[in-house]
C-alpha cells in the first residue's frame, strides 16, 4: 500500500509519545527562533513591497512605478492582485500574520516533501513533520524567507502539491501553473512534466499560467503590457547580479571574475549547466526501473537547475533544500551518502555567505569565493551525483548498479506507486 494514502488515517497510539516529544522540541526551537529574530531585527522588507503592490492595485496607481524602500515591483500583475489582502492590515499585524503563515507553510512543505518520497511510515510522520519544522526555521533559505517576509514557501508548496498528486488527476498542473504565474521560474516544472511523459499535466500547467496572465491583463492592462513587454526582461529591477545574496551560477561567476556582468562566459556556463541539469532531471524522472524515488529526484534536480540558471537566485529562493535533505536522509545508507547528507546540512545551516566580507560582491578574495558562493557548487554536485547514479544503475554488469537494483527490487512496489500519477 502506498504510504502516502495512510497519512489520512489516525496515527497508531504507539506513535503518540514520539509526537509529543517532537512537539515539545519544536516549540522550544521556534521560541528560540522568535527570540533570535527579535534581537537580530527583522525588516520584512519584501512583505512591505508586496503590501505596496496591493495598495497600488487598490488605488489604481502605476504598479511598476511605485517604490517601497526604493525597491520596485518585480512580480507579474496577477501576483500583485493576490497581494491586495495584505493592504487590509496594518504593518504590525501583518508581520505577525506572515510569520504564522510561513510557519504553517513550512510544516506543509515538510509534509509534502515526506509524502513525495514516501517516508517515514504514517505512524511516525506527524513527529517527523513537527521536528523538521522546528529545525527547518534555522536553515538559511528558510530563515531569510522569514527575515524578508518572502513567498518562497508558498511557491514550494504549490509545486510539491502538484507533484504529489496522481497523474490521472485532471487538475494536476494547476499548482505549478499558479506558481509560475506568481514567480515565472517554476515554469521549468511544466517542461519537466512534458518531457517525462505527463503531457496533460504540462498542458494544464500552461493553461493555468495563461489564464492567470489573462486575468491580470483584464484587470491591469497597462501594468500587464509593461511587465510582459519590458520589465520582465530587465534583470536590474530584481537586483544587482554580483551581490553575495545572489546564489545563482551567474552571480558566482561574476564574483569569481570580479565583474558586474560575466558576458559570454556566464551565458555559456549557465547554458551548459541548464542543459545538463534538465537532462539529468528528465532522465531521473523517467528512471523508475533503476532509481529509487525517481520522481522526487527529478523534481529536486529540476528545481536546482532553475535556481542555478536564473540570473538572480537570492539565498531565500533555495528553500528546495527541504525536499533535498529529506531525500538524502532517507537514502543515507552508505558512508558516501551520509557524507553528502552531512555536507548538505552544513551548507544550509551555516549561513556562510553572510560571514564573508564584501557583501556587495566585488573584490572578494579567492579564499572567500566558496563560502560566498556556497549554494551553486552544492547544486552542481547534486546534479552530478544523480547523473552518476543514473549512469551506474543502467550499466550492465556494474557492481554499483547491481547493488542499486537489488535494493530497488525490495521496494519495487513502492517505487511504482510513487511514480504512478
mmCIF file of C-alpha atoms in Angstrom:
data_model
loop_
_atom_site.group_PDB
_atom_site.id
_atom_site.type_symbol
_atom_site.label_atom_id
_atom_site.label_comp_id
_atom_site.label_asym_id
_atom_site.label_seq_id
_atom_site.Cartn_x
_atom_site.Cartn_y
_atom_site.Cartn_z
ATOM 1 C CA UNK A 1 0.000 0.000 0.000
ATOM 2 C CA UNK A 2 1.229 3.465 -0.811
ATOM 3 C CA UNK A 3 2.320 5.073 2.458
ATOM 4 C CA UNK A 4 1.006 8.439 1.294
ATOM 5 C CA UNK A 5 -2.519 7.063 1.388
ATOM 6 C CA UNK A 6 -2.004 6.088 5.017
ATOM 7 C CA UNK A 7 -1.387 9.713 6.015
ATOM 8 C CA UNK A 8 -5.129 10.335 6.062
ATOM 9 C CA UNK A 9 -5.602 7.727 8.802
ATOM 10 C CA UNK A 10 -5.127 8.407 12.514
ATOM 11 C CA UNK A 11 -1.649 7.567 13.712
ATOM 12 C CA UNK A 12 -1.456 4.467 15.923
ATOM 13 C CA UNK A 13 -1.424 5.048 19.662
ATOM 14 C CA UNK A 14 2.184 3.841 19.897
ATOM 15 C CA UNK A 15 3.370 6.906 17.994
ATOM 16 C CA UNK A 16 1.854 9.373 20.474
ATOM 17 C CA UNK A 17 4.941 9.673 22.762
ATOM 18 C CA UNK A 18 7.147 10.418 19.761
ATOM 19 C CA UNK A 19 4.712 13.023 18.518
ATOM 20 C CA UNK A 20 4.501 14.716 21.916
ATOM 21 C CA UNK A 21 8.281 14.736 22.284
ATOM 22 C CA UNK A 22 8.722 16.159 18.780
ATOM 23 C CA UNK A 23 6.099 18.844 19.500
ATOM 24 C CA UNK A 24 7.923 19.909 22.674
ATOM 25 C CA UNK A 25 11.266 20.140 20.853
ATOM 26 C CA UNK A 26 9.639 22.077 18.010
ATOM 27 C CA UNK A 27 8.094 24.583 20.455
ATOM 28 C CA UNK A 28 11.488 25.191 22.088
ATOM 29 C CA UNK A 29 13.204 25.638 18.729
ATOM 30 C CA UNK A 30 10.510 28.003 17.430
ATOM 31 C CA UNK A 31 10.624 30.033 20.658
ATOM 32 C CA UNK A 32 14.408 30.358 20.325
ATOM 33 C CA UNK A 33 13.922 31.364 16.693
ATOM 34 C CA UNK A 34 11.455 34.084 17.737
ATOM 35 C CA UNK A 35 13.928 35.448 20.302
ATOM 36 C CA UNK A 36 16.815 35.486 17.811
ATOM 37 C CA UNK A 37 14.672 37.224 15.182
ATOM 38 C CA UNK A 38 13.621 39.836 17.726
ATOM 39 C CA UNK A 39 17.198 40.507 18.820
ATOM 40 C CA UNK A 40 18.547 40.469 15.284
ATOM 41 C CA UNK A 41 15.790 42.674 13.922
ATOM 42 C CA UNK A 42 13.560 41.811 11.003
ATOM 43 C CA UNK A 43 12.646 44.379 8.367
ATOM 44 C CA UNK A 44 10.395 42.002 6.373
ATOM 45 C CA UNK A 45 11.074 44.390 3.523
ATOM 46 C CA UNK A 46 9.694 42.126 0.812
ATOM 47 C CA UNK A 47 6.425 41.861 2.711
ATOM 48 C CA UNK A 48 6.259 45.655 2.685
ATOM 49 C CA UNK A 49 6.848 45.676 -1.082
ATOM 50 C CA UNK A 50 4.025 43.135 -1.538
ATOM 51 C CA UNK A 51 1.753 45.320 0.585
ATOM 52 C CA UNK A 52 2.669 48.371 -1.505
ATOM 53 C CA UNK A 53 1.864 46.402 -4.663
ATOM 54 C CA UNK A 54 -1.539 45.504 -3.240
ATOM 55 C CA UNK A 55 -2.122 49.151 -2.369
ATOM 56 C CA UNK A 56 -1.173 50.213 -5.915
ATOM 57 C CA UNK A 57 -3.753 47.797 -7.314
ATOM 58 C CA UNK A 58 -6.462 49.064 -4.936
ATOM 59 C CA UNK A 59 -5.746 52.727 -5.668
ATOM 60 C CA UNK A 60 -5.261 52.259 -9.414
ATOM 61 C CA UNK A 61 -1.680 53.535 -9.305
ATOM 62 C CA UNK A 62 1.135 52.631 -11.694
ATOM 63 C CA UNK A 63 2.244 49.289 -10.309
ATOM 64 C CA UNK A 64 5.748 49.312 -11.759
ATOM 65 C CA UNK A 65 6.451 52.945 -10.994
ATOM 66 C CA UNK A 66 5.830 52.557 -7.260
ATOM 67 C CA UNK A 67 8.762 52.160 -4.849
ATOM 68 C CA UNK A 68 8.880 50.827 -1.294
ATOM 69 C CA UNK A 69 12.221 51.401 0.437
ATOM 70 C CA UNK A 70 13.416 52.246 -3.092
ATOM 71 C CA UNK A 71 12.510 48.705 -4.239
ATOM 72 C CA UNK A 72 10.252 48.254 -7.303
ATOM 73 C CA UNK A 73 7.570 45.664 -8.018
ATOM 74 C CA UNK A 74 9.077 42.680 -9.837
ATOM 75 C CA UNK A 75 6.262 40.106 -9.968
ATOM 76 C CA UNK A 76 3.553 39.798 -12.661
ATOM 77 C CA UNK A 77 0.301 41.790 -12.242
ATOM 78 C CA UNK A 78 -1.571 38.608 -11.249
ATOM 79 C CA UNK A 79 0.714 38.275 -8.215
ATOM 80 C CA UNK A 80 0.084 41.907 -7.264
ATOM 81 C CA UNK A 81 -3.642 41.163 -7.282
ATOM 82 C CA UNK A 82 -3.052 38.322 -4.819
ATOM 83 C CA UNK A 83 -1.224 40.769 -2.539
ATOM 84 C CA UNK A 84 -4.300 43.011 -2.179
ATOM 85 C CA UNK A 85 -5.461 41.377 1.125
ATOM 86 C CA UNK A 86 -2.145 42.374 2.740
ATOM 87 C CA UNK A 87 -3.261 46.006 2.405
ATOM 88 C CA UNK A 88 -6.221 45.330 4.700
ATOM 89 C CA UNK A 89 -3.946 45.037 7.757
ATOM 90 C CA UNK A 90 -1.615 47.476 9.467
ATOM 91 C CA UNK A 91 2.076 46.599 9.242
ATOM 92 C CA UNK A 92 2.432 45.288 12.813
ATOM 93 C CA UNK A 93 -0.491 42.909 12.451
ATOM 94 C CA UNK A 94 0.673 41.838 9.021
ATOM 95 C CA UNK A 95 4.123 40.947 10.367
ATOM 96 C CA UNK A 96 2.603 38.533 12.878
ATOM 97 C CA UNK A 97 0.235 37.030 10.313
ATOM 98 C CA UNK A 98 3.024 36.494 7.764
ATOM 99 C CA UNK A 99 5.241 34.780 10.353
ATOM 100 C CA UNK A 100 2.423 32.454 11.416
ATOM 101 C CA UNK A 101 1.527 31.772 7.781
ATOM 102 C CA UNK A 102 5.128 30.914 6.929
ATOM 103 C CA UNK A 103 5.392 28.541 9.899
ATOM 104 C CA UNK A 104 2.287 26.766 8.625
ATOM 105 C CA UNK A 105 3.689 26.699 5.078
ATOM 106 C CA UNK A 106 7.000 25.309 6.356
ATOM 107 C CA UNK A 107 5.159 22.466 8.088
ATOM 108 C CA UNK A 108 3.157 21.843 4.918
ATOM 109 C CA UNK A 109 6.321 21.863 2.791
ATOM 110 C CA UNK A 110 7.888 19.275 5.103
ATOM 111 C CA UNK A 111 4.728 17.136 4.967
ATOM 112 C CA UNK A 112 4.568 17.294 1.166
ATOM 113 C CA UNK A 113 8.307 16.554 0.871
ATOM 114 C CA UNK A 114 7.907 13.443 3.022
ATOM 115 C CA UNK A 115 4.852 12.460 1.032
ATOM 116 C CA UNK A 116 6.773 12.870 -2.218
ATOM 117 C CA UNK A 117 9.478 10.450 -1.067
ATOM 118 C CA UNK A 118 7.072 8.101 0.740
ATOM 119 C CA UNK A 119 8.879 8.272 4.094
ATOM 120 C CA UNK A 120 8.611 7.722 7.023
ATOM 121 C CA UNK A 121 5.701 5.406 7.777
ATOM 122 C CA UNK A 122 2.400 7.075 8.595
ATOM 123 C CA UNK A 123 2.701 6.419 12.332
ATOM 124 C CA UNK A 124 5.929 8.439 12.563
ATOM 125 C CA UNK A 125 5.130 11.152 10.047
ATOM 126 C CA UNK A 126 3.453 13.648 12.451
ATOM 127 C CA UNK A 127 6.507 13.540 14.711
ATOM 128 C CA UNK A 128 8.831 13.942 11.714
ATOM 129 C CA UNK A 129 6.880 16.966 10.454
ATOM 130 C CA UNK A 130 6.890 18.663 13.854
ATOM 131 C CA UNK A 131 10.589 18.066 14.483
ATOM 132 C CA UNK A 132 11.619 19.090 10.965
ATOM 133 C CA UNK A 133 9.539 22.277 11.211
ATOM 134 C CA UNK A 134 11.310 23.278 14.417
ATOM 135 C CA UNK A 135 14.702 22.587 12.890
ATOM 136 C CA UNK A 136 13.775 23.941 9.463
ATOM 137 C CA UNK A 137 13.451 27.566 10.540
ATOM 138 C CA UNK A 138 17.227 27.589 11.095
ATOM 139 C CA UNK A 139 18.016 26.605 7.512
ATOM 140 C CA UNK A 140 19.441 29.737 5.891
ATOM 141 C CA UNK A 141 16.957 29.885 2.969
ATOM 142 C CA UNK A 142 14.040 29.447 5.372
ATOM 143 C CA UNK A 143 15.474 31.886 7.919
ATOM 144 C CA UNK A 144 15.834 34.617 5.304
ATOM 145 C CA UNK A 145 12.380 33.842 3.929
ATOM 146 C CA UNK A 146 11.061 34.789 7.379
ATOM 147 C CA UNK A 147 13.505 37.680 7.621
ATOM 148 C CA UNK A 148 12.227 39.309 4.430
ATOM 149 C CA UNK A 149 8.608 38.117 4.586
ATOM 150 C CA UNK A 150 9.020 36.245 1.298
ATOM 151 C CA UNK A 151 6.606 33.965 -0.617
ATOM 152 C CA UNK A 152 9.084 31.167 -1.358
ATOM 153 C CA UNK A 153 7.467 28.600 0.929
ATOM 154 C CA UNK A 154 4.099 29.183 -0.739
ATOM 155 C CA UNK A 155 5.675 28.623 -4.174
ATOM 156 C CA UNK A 156 7.372 25.461 -2.908
ATOM 157 C CA UNK A 157 4.098 24.113 -1.517
ATOM 158 C CA UNK A 158 2.212 24.774 -4.760
ATOM 159 C CA UNK A 159 4.760 22.803 -6.774
ATOM 160 C CA UNK A 160 5.036 19.950 -4.263
ATOM 161 C CA UNK A 161 1.234 19.745 -4.041
ATOM 162 C CA UNK A 162 1.122 19.125 -7.791
ATOM 163 C CA UNK A 163 3.973 16.624 -7.805
ATOM 164 C CA UNK A 164 2.403 14.508 -5.056
ATOM 165 C CA UNK A 165 -0.896 14.085 -6.923
ATOM 166 C CA UNK A 166 -1.592 11.136 -9.236
ATOM 167 C CA UNK A 167 -1.089 11.636 -12.962
ATOM 168 C CA UNK A 168 -4.699 10.630 -13.524
ATOM 169 C CA UNK A 169 -5.895 13.672 -11.563
ATOM 170 C CA UNK A 170 -7.281 16.058 -14.182
ATOM 171 C CA UNK A 171 -6.220 19.096 -12.139
ATOM 172 C CA UNK A 172 -2.574 18.075 -11.808
ATOM 173 C CA UNK A 173 -0.559 21.028 -13.107
ATOM 174 C CA UNK A 174 -2.722 23.744 -11.587
ATOM 175 C CA UNK A 175 -0.298 24.317 -8.700
ATOM 176 C CA UNK A 176 2.714 24.653 -10.995
ATOM 177 C CA UNK A 177 0.743 26.972 -13.283
ATOM 178 C CA UNK A 178 -0.197 29.229 -10.357
ATOM 179 C CA UNK A 179 3.369 29.203 -9.017
ATOM 180 C CA UNK A 180 4.630 30.214 -12.477
ATOM 181 C CA UNK A 181 2.025 32.982 -12.712
ATOM 182 C CA UNK A 182 3.422 34.389 -9.460
ATOM 183 C CA UNK A 183 7.166 33.938 -9.919
ATOM 184 C CA UNK A 184 7.891 32.708 -13.503
ATOM 185 C CA UNK A 185 10.833 30.366 -12.716
ATOM 186 C CA UNK A 186 8.658 27.393 -11.593
ATOM 187 C CA UNK A 187 7.641 27.151 -15.256
ATOM 188 C CA UNK A 188 10.579 24.762 -15.736
ATOM 189 C CA UNK A 189 8.488 22.149 -13.900
ATOM 190 C CA UNK A 190 5.944 22.240 -16.735
ATOM 191 C CA UNK A 191 8.786 21.383 -19.114
ATOM 192 C CA UNK A 192 9.817 18.578 -16.747
ATOM 193 C CA UNK A 193 6.270 17.170 -16.739
ATOM 194 C CA UNK A 194 6.115 17.326 -20.528
ATOM 195 C CA UNK A 195 9.461 15.600 -21.059
ATOM 196 C CA UNK A 196 8.647 12.871 -18.536
ATOM 197 C CA UNK A 197 5.505 11.929 -20.435
ATOM 198 C CA UNK A 198 2.876 13.744 -18.376
ATOM 199 C CA UNK A 199 1.556 15.782 -21.249
ATOM 200 C CA UNK A 200 -1.878 16.512 -19.807
ATOM 201 C CA UNK A 201 -0.409 17.858 -16.556
ATOM 202 C CA UNK A 202 2.024 20.025 -18.529
ATOM 203 C CA UNK A 203 -0.815 21.425 -20.638
ATOM 204 C CA UNK A 204 -2.933 22.080 -17.522
ATOM 205 C CA UNK A 205 0.024 23.941 -16.036
ATOM 206 C CA UNK A 206 0.448 26.042 -19.178
ATOM 207 C CA UNK A 207 -3.295 26.692 -19.359
ATOM 208 C CA UNK A 208 -3.422 27.787 -15.729
ATOM 209 C CA UNK A 209 -0.497 30.134 -16.281
ATOM 210 C CA UNK A 210 -2.134 31.664 -19.346
ATOM 211 C CA UNK A 211 -5.482 32.005 -17.568
ATOM 212 C CA UNK A 212 -3.845 33.802 -14.646
ATOM 213 C CA UNK A 213 -1.984 36.076 -17.058
ATOM 214 C CA UNK A 214 -5.244 36.833 -18.869
ATOM 215 C CA UNK A 215 -6.928 37.732 -15.570
ATOM 216 C CA UNK A 216 -4.040 40.073 -14.808
ATOM 217 C CA UNK A 217 -4.317 41.595 -18.276
ATOM 218 C CA UNK A 218 -8.073 42.181 -17.959
ATOM 219 C CA UNK A 219 -7.803 43.786 -14.522
ATOM 220 C CA UNK A 220 -4.496 45.626 -15.030
ATOM 221 C CA UNK A 221 -3.997 46.030 -18.802
ATOM 222 C CA UNK A 222 -1.377 48.796 -18.692
ATOM 223 C CA UNK A 223 0.680 47.076 -15.994
ATOM 224 C CA UNK A 224 0.443 43.767 -17.866
ATOM 225 C CA UNK A 225 1.631 45.310 -21.120
ATOM 226 C CA UNK A 226 4.566 46.939 -19.344
ATOM 227 C CA UNK A 227 5.536 43.785 -17.455
ATOM 228 C CA UNK A 228 5.402 41.288 -20.315
ATOM 229 C CA UNK A 229 6.993 43.555 -22.909
ATOM 230 C CA UNK A 230 9.576 45.382 -20.823
ATOM 231 C CA UNK A 231 10.006 44.826 -17.087
ATOM 232 C CA UNK A 232 10.236 41.015 -17.219
ATOM 233 C CA UNK A 233 13.319 41.299 -19.426
ATOM 234 C CA UNK A 234 15.103 43.811 -17.200
ATOM 235 C CA UNK A 235 17.028 41.848 -14.505
ATOM 236 C CA UNK A 236 18.310 45.092 -12.977
ATOM 237 C CA UNK A 237 14.833 45.638 -11.477
ATOM 238 C CA UNK A 238 15.277 42.490 -9.406
ATOM 239 C CA UNK A 239 18.672 43.454 -8.052
ATOM 240 C CA UNK A 240 22.421 43.569 -8.688
ATOM 241 C CA UNK A 241 23.737 40.263 -10.040
ATOM 242 C CA UNK A 242 27.124 40.384 -8.302
ATOM 243 C CA UNK A 243 25.671 40.735 -4.769
ATOM 244 C CA UNK A 244 26.650 37.984 -2.335
ATOM 245 C CA UNK A 245 22.922 37.430 -1.714
ATOM 246 C CA UNK A 246 22.605 36.175 -5.293
ATOM 247 C CA UNK A 247 23.414 32.466 -5.230
ATOM 248 C CA UNK A 248 22.788 31.764 -8.895
ATOM 249 C CA UNK A 249 25.544 30.434 -11.120
ATOM 250 C CA UNK A 250 25.714 33.793 -12.897
ATOM 251 C CA UNK A 251 26.251 35.578 -9.582
ATOM 252 C CA UNK A 252 29.013 33.145 -8.598
ATOM 253 C CA UNK A 253 30.797 33.703 -11.934
ATOM 254 C CA UNK A 254 30.511 37.480 -11.502
ATOM 255 C CA UNK A 255 32.164 37.321 -8.088
ATOM 256 C CA UNK A 256 34.843 34.912 -9.301
ATOM 257 C CA UNK A 257 35.753 37.189 -12.237
ATOM 258 C CA UNK A 258 35.186 40.354 -10.169
ATOM 259 C CA UNK A 259 32.837 41.849 -12.765
ATOM 260 C CA UNK A 260 29.273 43.115 -12.781
ATOM 261 C CA UNK A 261 28.413 41.258 -15.984
ATOM 262 C CA UNK A 262 30.067 37.893 -16.841
ATOM 263 C CA UNK A 263 29.215 38.259 -20.541
ATOM 264 C CA UNK A 264 29.593 35.229 -22.809
ATOM 265 C CA UNK A 265 31.401 33.228 -20.116
ATOM 266 C CA UNK A 266 28.424 33.489 -17.794
ATOM 267 C CA UNK A 267 25.961 32.805 -20.592
ATOM 268 C CA UNK A 268 27.835 29.723 -21.812
ATOM 269 C CA UNK A 269 28.245 28.369 -18.283
ATOM 270 C CA UNK A 270 24.552 28.766 -17.497
ATOM 271 C CA UNK A 271 23.535 27.241 -20.840
ATOM 272 C CA UNK A 272 25.747 24.206 -20.288
ATOM 273 C CA UNK A 273 24.615 23.632 -16.701
ATOM 274 C CA UNK A 274 20.985 24.244 -17.683
ATOM 275 C CA UNK A 275 21.100 21.675 -20.482
ATOM 276 C CA UNK A 276 22.873 19.073 -18.357
ATOM 277 C CA UNK A 277 20.674 19.742 -15.321
ATOM 278 C CA UNK A 278 17.411 19.409 -17.213
ATOM 279 C CA UNK A 279 18.715 16.252 -18.890
ATOM 280 C CA UNK A 280 19.552 14.698 -15.520
ATOM 281 C CA UNK A 281 16.172 15.751 -14.112
ATOM 282 C CA UNK A 282 14.230 14.222 -17.010
ATOM 283 C CA UNK A 283 16.275 11.024 -17.035
ATOM 284 C CA UNK A 284 15.757 10.701 -13.283
ATOM 285 C CA UNK A 285 12.008 11.225 -13.609
ATOM 286 C CA UNK A 286 11.809 8.555 -16.298
ATOM 287 C CA UNK A 287 14.040 6.020 -14.499
ATOM 288 C CA UNK A 288 11.652 4.331 -12.079
ATOM 289 C CA UNK A 289 13.121 0.960 -13.076
ATOM 290 C CA UNK A 290 16.600 1.983 -11.978
ATOM 291 C CA UNK A 291 16.359 4.825 -9.478
ATOM 292 C CA UNK A 292 14.532 4.755 -6.189
ATOM 293 C CA UNK A 293 12.220 7.732 -5.644
ATOM 294 C CA UNK A 294 12.851 8.702 -9.232
ATOM 295 C CA UNK A 295 10.217 11.442 -9.456
ATOM 296 C CA UNK A 296 11.395 13.065 -6.236
ATOM 297 C CA UNK A 297 14.969 13.204 -7.538
ATOM 298 C CA UNK A 298 13.703 14.511 -10.860
ATOM 299 C CA UNK A 299 11.798 17.297 -9.103
ATOM 300 C CA UNK A 300 14.780 18.340 -6.953
ATOM 301 C CA UNK A 301 17.093 18.339 -9.982
ATOM 302 C CA UNK A 302 14.579 20.464 -11.900
ATOM 303 C CA UNK A 303 14.391 22.964 -9.040
ATOM 304 C CA UNK A 304 18.164 23.176 -8.657
ATOM 305 C CA UNK A 305 18.599 23.633 -12.405
ATOM 306 C CA UNK A 306 16.175 26.564 -12.343
ATOM 307 C CA UNK A 307 17.980 28.087 -9.352
ATOM 308 C CA UNK A 308 21.370 27.727 -10.993
ATOM 309 C CA UNK A 309 20.492 29.204 -14.405
ATOM 310 C CA UNK A 310 18.233 32.019 -13.229
ATOM 311 C CA UNK A 311 20.074 35.367 -13.497
ATOM 312 C CA UNK A 312 19.264 36.034 -9.852
ATOM 313 C CA UNK A 313 18.510 33.401 -7.216
ATOM 314 C CA UNK A 314 18.535 35.041 -3.810
ATOM 315 C CA UNK A 315 19.528 32.818 -0.907
ATOM 316 C CA UNK A 316 15.891 32.516 0.205
ATOM 317 C CA UNK A 317 14.955 31.008 -3.169
ATOM 318 C CA UNK A 318 16.863 27.856 -2.177
ATOM 319 C CA UNK A 319 14.051 26.525 0.045
ATOM 320 C CA UNK A 320 14.182 23.432 -2.168
ATOM 321 C CA UNK A 321 16.823 22.311 0.315
ATOM 322 C CA UNK A 322 13.861 20.934 2.329
ATOM 323 C CA UNK A 323 12.936 18.062 -0.030
ATOM 324 C CA UNK A 324 16.632 17.559 -0.859
ATOM 325 C CA UNK A 325 17.512 16.989 2.807
ATOM 326 C CA UNK A 326 14.529 14.649 3.191
ATOM 327 C CA UNK A 327 15.721 12.618 0.189
ATOM 328 C CA UNK A 328 19.299 12.431 1.419
ATOM 329 C CA UNK A 329 18.158 11.471 4.925
ATOM 330 C CA UNK A 330 16.039 8.533 3.785
ATOM 331 C CA UNK A 331 18.777 7.236 1.483
ATOM 332 C CA UNK A 332 21.755 7.756 3.831
ATOM 333 C CA UNK A 333 22.646 4.054 3.994
ATOM 334 C CA UNK A 334 26.262 4.240 2.852
ATOM 335 C CA UNK A 335 29.238 6.260 4.033
ATOM 336 C CA UNK A 336 29.294 8.300 0.813
ATOM 337 C CA UNK A 337 25.610 9.182 1.095
ATOM 338 C CA UNK A 338 25.958 10.084 4.776
ATOM 339 C CA UNK A 339 28.854 12.355 3.839
ATOM 340 C CA UNK A 340 26.702 14.061 1.200
ATOM 341 C CA UNK A 341 23.879 14.483 3.721
ATOM 342 C CA UNK A 342 26.259 15.927 6.318
ATOM 343 C CA UNK A 343 27.781 18.326 3.785
ATOM 344 C CA UNK A 344 24.333 19.474 2.675
ATOM 345 C CA UNK A 345 23.234 20.109 6.260
ATOM 346 C CA UNK A 346 26.392 22.129 6.962
ATOM 347 C CA UNK A 347 25.941 24.185 3.790
ATOM 348 C CA UNK A 348 22.334 25.147 4.506
ATOM 349 C CA UNK A 349 22.666 25.623 8.259
ATOM 350 C CA UNK A 350 25.953 27.577 8.289
ATOM 351 C CA UNK A 351 24.751 30.894 6.718
ATOM 352 C CA UNK A 352 28.279 31.102 5.256
ATOM 353 C CA UNK A 353 27.643 33.841 2.678
ATOM 354 C CA UNK A 354 26.666 36.261 5.447
ATOM 355 C CA UNK A 355 30.055 35.834 7.156
ATOM 356 C CA UNK A 356 32.021 36.704 4.014
ATOM 357 C CA UNK A 357 33.338 40.272 3.636
ATOM 358 C CA UNK A 358 32.481 42.416 0.616
ATOM 359 C CA UNK A 359 28.796 41.571 0.585
ATOM 360 C CA UNK A 360 28.462 43.777 -2.484
ATOM 361 C CA UNK A 361 30.327 41.084 -4.395
ATOM 362 C CA UNK A 362 33.336 42.953 -5.767
ATOM 363 C CA UNK A 363 36.899 42.445 -4.595
ATOM 364 C CA UNK A 364 36.205 39.091 -2.939
ATOM 365 C CA UNK A 365 39.444 37.264 -2.081
ATOM 366 C CA UNK A 366 39.940 33.792 -3.573
ATOM 367 C CA UNK A 367 39.582 32.088 -0.184
ATOM 368 C CA UNK A 368 36.157 33.682 0.317
ATOM 369 C CA UNK A 369 34.839 32.622 -3.071
ATOM 370 C CA UNK A 370 33.495 29.244 -1.932
ATOM 371 C CA UNK A 371 31.874 30.480 1.302
ATOM 372 C CA UNK A 372 30.450 33.458 -0.575
ATOM 373 C CA UNK A 373 29.011 31.310 -3.389
ATOM 374 C CA UNK A 374 28.306 28.137 -1.478
ATOM 375 C CA UNK A 375 24.961 27.104 -2.978
ATOM 376 C CA UNK A 376 25.868 26.831 -6.700
ATOM 377 C CA UNK A 377 28.676 24.264 -6.131
ATOM 378 C CA UNK A 378 26.326 22.178 -3.988
ATOM 379 C CA UNK A 379 23.597 22.403 -6.617
ATOM 380 C CA UNK A 380 26.015 21.254 -9.330
ATOM 381 C CA UNK A 381 27.269 18.465 -7.051
ATOM 382 C CA UNK A 382 23.714 17.181 -6.542
ATOM 383 C CA UNK A 383 23.113 17.127 -10.295
ATOM 384 C CA UNK A 384 26.436 15.322 -10.813
ATOM 385 C CA UNK A 385 25.726 12.715 -8.125
ATOM 386 C CA UNK A 386 22.271 11.945 -9.519
ATOM 387 C CA UNK A 387 23.677 11.790 -13.053
ATOM 388 C CA UNK A 388 26.389 9.377 -11.901
ATOM 389 C CA UNK A 389 23.824 7.192 -10.142
ATOM 390 C CA UNK A 390 21.742 7.038 -13.308
ATOM 391 C CA UNK A 391 24.796 6.137 -15.382
ATOM 392 C CA UNK A 392 25.919 3.412 -12.993
ATOM 393 C CA UNK A 393 22.426 1.993 -12.499
ATOM 394 C CA UNK A 394 21.936 1.468 -16.226
ATOM 395 C CA UNK A 395 25.357 -0.059 -16.929
ATOM 396 C CA UNK A 396 25.028 -3.823 -17.299
ATOM 397 C CA UNK A 397 27.411 -5.756 -15.080
ATOM 398 C CA UNK A 398 28.293 -2.724 -12.928
ATOM 399 C CA UNK A 399 28.662 -3.720 -9.285
ATOM 400 C CA UNK A 400 27.189 -0.480 -8.019
ATOM 401 C CA UNK A 401 24.251 -0.922 -10.336
ATOM 402 C CA UNK A 402 23.687 -4.415 -9.105
ATOM 403 C CA UNK A 403 23.566 -3.141 -5.559
ATOM 404 C CA UNK A 404 21.107 -0.437 -6.510
ATOM 405 C CA UNK A 405 18.959 -2.884 -8.402
ATOM 406 C CA UNK A 406 18.993 -5.342 -5.522
ATOM 407 C CA UNK A 407 17.917 -2.573 -3.186
ATOM 408 C CA UNK A 408 15.316 -1.446 -5.696
ATOM 409 C CA UNK A 409 13.917 -4.945 -6.032
ATOM 410 C CA UNK A 410 12.911 -4.913 -2.370
ATOM 411 C CA UNK A 411 10.912 -1.728 -2.842
ATOM 412 C CA UNK A 412 9.743 -2.069 -6.462
ATOM 413 C CA UNK A 413 6.119 -1.841 -5.449
ATOM 414 C CA UNK A 414 6.609 1.403 -3.504
ATOM 415 C CA UNK A 415 8.659 2.952 -6.334
ATOM 416 C CA UNK A 416 5.994 2.091 -8.879
ATOM 417 C CA UNK A 417 3.267 3.614 -6.736
ATOM 418 C CA UNK A 418 5.336 6.746 -6.154
ATOM 419 C CA UNK A 419 5.579 7.322 -9.919
ATOM 420 C CA UNK A 420 2.015 6.213 -10.714
ATOM 421 C CA UNK A 421 0.468 9.599 -11.156
#
